[in-house]
Amino acid sequence: LAHLLKYDSVHGTLEATIRAEADQIMVDGKKVKVLSVKDPAEIPWTDLGVEIVIEATGIFTLKNDGVNKKGREVRGAVNHISKGGAKKVIITAPAKEEDLTIVMGVNDDQYDPNEHHVVSNASCTTNCLAPVAKVLQQKFGIKRGLMTTVHSYTNDQQILDLPHSDLRRARAAGLSIIPTTTGAARAVALVLPELKGKLNGFAMRVPTPNVSVVDFVAELAQSPVSAEEINAALKEAAENGLNGIMDYNELPLVSSDYNGDPHSSIVDGLSTMVIADNLIKVVAWYDNEWGYSCRVADLVAFMVNKGL
């Protein structure tokens, strides 16, 4: 773990003094405790002084004990609180039975520290699409939309052809464009309820290690509308209400240029299109690793400020 923290194939070398010790990692003299416990109920968070648990294993995505989407019997994330003594849990994935799904800049105002203890930060793709959808819905109204995320490969694919519950993800990640499912578009309705039943989409996994892009096509309620009007609305939001969450760009960049970008969503203004007055396409980039990690950190700080 210490070695992987120091050296990252995508994000480079961390400029810090890092060394591994028996049960901890030292980072610039600061001790980071390392545990190896399979059951969330057995982790002594109270003894460690931990109040917020970032549940990033990808396994414990249910609030309560049950069967996850892969058909595996798993412990619920609430055990971090009920057994481990933490105060809050943030699941870094779409969750089930969570108290609230939060996308920063979109619905964080709904957080109630007295009611919401196990929360989901949704997926990186939902964090990219939701700010764009929010602006389009507020300014023009969305009748319906379809999203394709052209997504870098992830650990839920095979590096060589090997068995997988998704036969397409079973194929070598670095050798093909791989169509697969995503609930990211439908999950937008969890943070923008007025869009429930209006959005859907899927993913194309591509042989790049990081940075992804959402291609969103929607029919707007307002008609006619121009690409210039759409870009103006997105640019205005990026500079004001969604500053730091969404960015707007008109440079002719490619995916590698967005590696390390901290925004959830970067609108590619050059790619905006309109036909038949109200059928529109908006393209938005995102660093699916770093950008999402920045939002998790923002959510932690936000919850602390609001109260635990």
Tab-separated table of C-alpha atoms in Angstrom, residues 70-289:
chain	number	residue	atom	x	y	z
A	70	LYS	CA	-23.248	-9.363	-7.847
A	71	GLY	CA	-25.303	-11.888	-5.896
A	72	ARG	CA	-22.907	-11.898	-2.967
A	73	GLU	CA	-24.066	-12.009	0.645
A	74	VAL	CA	-22.476	-8.970	2.277
A	75	ARG	CA	-22.553	-6.943	5.434
A	76	GLY	CA	-24.339	-3.612	5.347
A	77	ALA	CA	-22.383	-0.366	5.522
A	78	VAL	CA	-24.435	0.668	8.553
A	79	ASN	CA	-22.302	-1.758	10.588
A	80	HIS	CA	-19.528	0.846	10.498
A	81	ILE	CA	-21.867	2.896	12.704
A	82	SER	CA	-23.928	0.393	14.691
A	83	LYS	CA	-20.994	-1.909	15.502
A	84	GLY	CA	-17.863	0.093	14.771
A	85	GLY	CA	-18.904	3.331	16.418
A	86	ALA	CA	-18.464	5.753	13.512
A	87	LYS	CA	-20.998	8.559	13.063
A	88	LYS	CA	-21.375	8.646	9.280
A	89	VAL	CA	-20.591	6.468	6.255
A	90	ILE	CA	-19.971	7.713	2.718
A	91	ILE	CA	-20.319	4.975	0.088
A	92	THR	CA	-18.245	5.855	-2.976
A	93	ALA	CA	-20.582	4.112	-5.412
A	94	PRO	CA	-24.276	3.808	-6.182
A	95	ALA	CA	-25.833	2.272	-3.088
A	96	LYS	CA	-28.981	0.480	-1.985
A	97	GLU	CA	-31.233	1.582	0.895
A	98	GLU	CA	-28.924	4.535	1.578
A	99	ASP	CA	-30.333	7.447	3.571
A	100	LEU	CA	-29.450	9.904	0.800
A	101	THR	CA	-27.496	10.054	-2.450
A	102	ILE	CA	-25.552	13.303	-2.701
A	103	VAL	CA	-23.971	14.910	-5.756
A	104	MET	CA	-22.092	18.021	-4.721
A	105	GLY	CA	-23.413	21.146	-6.388
A	106	VAL	CA	-26.683	19.445	-7.268
A	107	ASN	CA	-28.549	18.353	-4.126
A	108	ASP	CA	-26.131	18.745	-1.202
A	109	ASP	CA	-28.628	21.203	0.317
A	110	GLN	CA	-30.837	18.193	1.145
A	111	TYR	CA	-28.370	16.778	3.668
A	112	ASP	CA	-29.768	16.637	7.200
A	113	PRO	CA	-27.213	15.431	9.771
A	114	ASN	CA	-30.013	14.241	12.041
A	115	GLU	CA	-31.558	12.018	9.362
A	116	HIS	CA	-28.793	11.017	6.939
A	117	HIS	CA	-26.110	8.717	8.319
A	118	VAL	CA	-25.303	6.300	5.471
A	119	VAL	CA	-24.987	8.352	2.297
A	120	SER	CA	-23.868	7.574	-1.233
A	121	ASN	CA	-21.688	9.905	-3.289
A	122	ALA	CA	-23.073	8.191	-6.435
A	123	SER	CA	-20.685	7.279	-9.263
A	124	CYS	CA	-18.102	9.354	-11.103
A	125	THR	CA	-20.354	9.315	-14.172
A	126	THR	CA	-23.419	10.522	-12.264
A	127	ASN	CA	-21.262	13.284	-10.787
A	128	CYS	CA	-20.355	14.307	-14.340
A	129	LEU	CA	-23.846	14.179	-15.832
A	130	ALA	CA	-25.918	15.557	-12.945
A	131	PRO	CA	-24.504	19.137	-12.933
A	132	VAL	CA	-25.039	19.380	-16.709
A	133	ALA	CA	-28.558	17.973	-16.403
A	134	LYS	CA	-29.341	20.381	-13.570
A	135	VAL	CA	-28.456	23.413	-15.684
A	136	LEU	CA	-30.312	22.144	-18.753
A	137	GLN	CA	-33.383	21.287	-16.681
A	138	GLN	CA	-33.455	24.664	-14.941
A	139	LYS	CA	-32.819	26.739	-18.066
A	140	PHE	CA	-34.626	24.831	-20.812
A	141	GLY	CA	-36.411	21.793	-19.355
A	142	ILE	CA	-35.539	18.204	-20.308
A	143	LYS	CA	-38.251	16.039	-21.887
A	144	ARG	CA	-36.037	12.955	-22.200
A	145	GLY	CA	-32.412	12.068	-22.737
A	146	LEU	CA	-29.905	9.320	-23.464
A	147	MET	CA	-26.326	9.219	-22.257
A	148	THR	CA	-23.285	7.310	-23.426
A	149	THR	CA	-20.195	7.381	-21.259
A	150	VAL	CA	-16.992	6.576	-23.108
A	151	HIS	CA	-15.230	5.301	-20.013
A	152	SER	CA	-11.661	4.260	-19.288
A	153	TYR	CA	-11.285	0.669	-18.140
A	154	THR	CA	-11.589	-0.104	-14.429
A	155	ASN	CA	-10.828	-2.902	-11.969
A	156	ASP	CA	-14.206	-4.455	-12.708
A	157	GLN	CA	-12.840	-5.695	-16.036
A	158	GLN	CA	-10.355	-8.403	-16.877
A	159	ILE	CA	-6.856	-7.575	-18.076
A	160	LEU	CA	-6.924	-10.797	-20.161
A	161	ASP	CA	-9.909	-12.896	-21.241
A	162	LEU	CA	-11.193	-14.502	-18.026
A	163	PRO	CA	-14.599	-15.406	-16.585
A	164	HIS	CA	-16.838	-12.532	-15.474
A	165	SER	CA	-20.568	-12.278	-14.778
A	166	ASP	CA	-20.732	-9.721	-17.606
A	167	LEU	CA	-19.494	-11.599	-20.671
A	168	ARG	CA	-18.307	-8.383	-22.290
A	169	ARG	CA	-16.320	-7.326	-19.230
A	170	ALA	CA	-14.782	-10.806	-19.364
A	171	ARG	CA	-12.792	-9.703	-22.401
A	172	ALA	CA	-9.319	-8.143	-22.234
A	173	ALA	CA	-9.785	-4.504	-21.222
A	174	GLY	CA	-6.852	-3.174	-23.218
A	175	LEU	CA	-7.782	-4.758	-26.536
A	176	SER	CA	-11.390	-3.791	-27.299
A	177	ILE	CA	-14.080	-1.172	-27.012
A	178	ILE	CA	-16.431	-2.915	-24.598
A	179	PRO	CA	-20.139	-2.034	-24.331
A	180	THR	CA	-21.559	-2.498	-20.857
A	181	THR	CA	-24.258	-1.272	-18.526
A	182	THR	CA	-24.344	1.768	-16.287
A	183	GLY	CA	-27.036	3.079	-13.991
A	184	ALA	CA	-25.475	6.540	-13.962
A	185	ALA	CA	-28.139	8.248	-16.068
A	186	ARG	CA	-31.057	6.742	-14.139
A	187	ALA	CA	-29.286	7.605	-10.878
A	188	VAL	CA	-29.484	11.290	-11.775
A	189	ALA	CA	-33.135	11.031	-10.721
A	190	LEU	CA	-31.960	10.350	-7.157
A	191	VAL	CA	-30.564	13.884	-7.006
A	192	LEU	CA	-32.921	15.521	-9.538
A	193	PRO	CA	-36.280	13.779	-8.876
A	194	GLU	CA	-38.028	15.756	-11.618
A	195	LEU	CA	-36.010	13.724	-14.154
A	196	LYS	CA	-37.190	10.322	-12.898
A	197	GLY	CA	-37.991	8.048	-15.833
A	198	LYS	CA	-36.653	10.548	-18.366
A	199	LEU	CA	-32.994	9.477	-18.601
A	200	ASN	CA	-31.151	6.289	-19.497
A	201	GLY	CA	-27.817	5.296	-20.955
A	202	PHE	CA	-24.987	2.838	-21.256
A	203	ALA	CA	-21.189	2.708	-21.247
A	204	MET	CA	-18.468	1.982	-23.767
A	205	ARG	CA	-15.302	0.922	-21.927
A	206	VAL	CA	-12.229	1.910	-23.940
A	207	PRO	CA	-8.517	0.989	-23.707
A	208	THR	CA	-7.376	4.087	-21.782
A	209	PRO	CA	-6.374	3.981	-18.098
A	210	ASN	CA	-8.072	7.189	-16.949
A	211	VAL	CA	-10.346	10.089	-17.963
A	212	SER	CA	-13.800	9.498	-19.414
A	213	VAL	CA	-16.383	11.514	-21.329
A	214	VAL	CA	-20.174	11.741	-21.238
A	215	ASP	CA	-22.077	12.189	-24.500
A	216	PHE	CA	-25.557	13.402	-23.540
A	217	VAL	CA	-28.352	13.723	-26.104
A	218	ALA	CA	-31.639	15.227	-24.941
A	219	GLU	CA	-34.894	16.636	-26.203
A	220	LEU	CA	-35.528	19.957	-24.497
A	221	ALA	CA	-38.888	21.422	-23.551
A	222	GLN	CA	-37.879	24.846	-24.836
A	223	SER	CA	-37.894	25.211	-28.603
A	224	PRO	CA	-36.157	26.625	-30.504
A	225	VAL	CA	-32.825	26.712	-28.699
A	226	SER	CA	-29.333	27.261	-30.108
A	227	ALA	CA	-25.949	25.741	-29.295
A	228	GLU	CA	-24.817	29.227	-28.306
A	229	GLU	CA	-27.625	29.529	-25.758
A	230	ILE	CA	-26.836	26.121	-24.285
A	231	ASN	CA	-23.128	26.908	-24.011
A	232	ALA	CA	-23.861	30.300	-22.469
A	233	ALA	CA	-26.028	28.696	-19.774
A	234	LEU	CA	-23.426	26.033	-18.969
A	235	LYS	CA	-20.576	28.563	-18.957
A	236	GLU	CA	-22.493	30.904	-16.652
A	237	ALA	CA	-23.199	28.068	-14.208
A	238	ALA	CA	-19.569	26.929	-14.275
A	239	GLU	CA	-18.412	30.433	-13.370
A	240	ASN	CA	-20.983	30.963	-10.628
A	241	GLY	CA	-23.262	28.460	-8.884
A	242	LEU	CA	-21.317	25.376	-9.972
A	243	ASN	CA	-17.864	26.925	-9.751
A	244	GLY	CA	-15.354	24.269	-8.703
A	245	ILE	CA	-17.803	21.494	-9.586
A	246	MET	CA	-18.326	22.060	-13.307
A	247	ASP	CA	-15.945	23.739	-15.756
A	248	TYR	CA	-16.415	24.988	-19.305
A	249	ASN	CA	-13.825	24.782	-22.061
A	250	GLU	CA	-13.586	25.673	-25.744
A	251	LEU	CA	-10.026	24.500	-26.369
A	252	PRO	CA	-9.538	21.546	-28.772
A	253	LEU	CA	-8.307	19.158	-26.058
A	254	VAL	CA	-8.201	15.357	-25.783
A	255	SER	CA	-8.709	12.988	-22.858
A	256	SER	CA	-5.123	13.045	-21.578
A	257	ASP	CA	-5.363	16.824	-21.139
A	258	TYR	CA	-7.961	16.309	-18.423
A	259	ASN	CA	-5.876	13.902	-16.349
A	260	GLY	CA	-5.711	15.377	-12.855
A	261	ASP	CA	-8.578	17.838	-13.399
A	262	PRO	CA	-10.434	18.307	-10.082
A	263	HIS	CA	-13.852	19.126	-11.564
A	264	SER	CA	-16.735	16.655	-11.648
A	265	SER	CA	-17.588	17.740	-15.178
A	266	ILE	CA	-15.839	19.788	-17.877
A	267	VAL	CA	-18.159	20.838	-20.696
A	268	ASP	CA	-16.604	20.622	-24.165
A	269	GLY	CA	-18.201	23.697	-25.720
A	270	LEU	CA	-16.823	22.891	-29.169
A	271	SER	CA	-18.906	19.700	-29.284
A	272	THR	CA	-22.330	21.139	-28.424
A	273	MET	CA	-24.884	20.501	-31.191
A	274	VAL	CA	-28.551	21.240	-31.898
A	275	ILE	CA	-30.830	19.871	-34.627
A	276	ALA	CA	-34.565	20.270	-35.211
A	277	ASP	CA	-34.658	23.220	-32.782
A	278	ASN	CA	-34.551	21.260	-29.515
A	279	LEU	CA	-32.645	17.970	-29.948
A	280	ILE	CA	-29.283	18.693	-28.361
A	281	LYS	CA	-25.940	17.048	-27.670
A	282	VAL	CA	-23.648	18.104	-24.815
A	283	VAL	CA	-20.244	16.511	-24.251
A	284	ALA	CA	-18.527	16.659	-20.847
A	285	TRP	CA	-15.173	15.252	-19.757
A	286	TYR	CA	-14.214	13.976	-16.314
A	287	ASP	CA	-11.197	12.494	-14.580
A	288	ASN	CA	-13.044	9.499	-13.197
A	289	GLU	CA	-10.354	8.973	-10.547
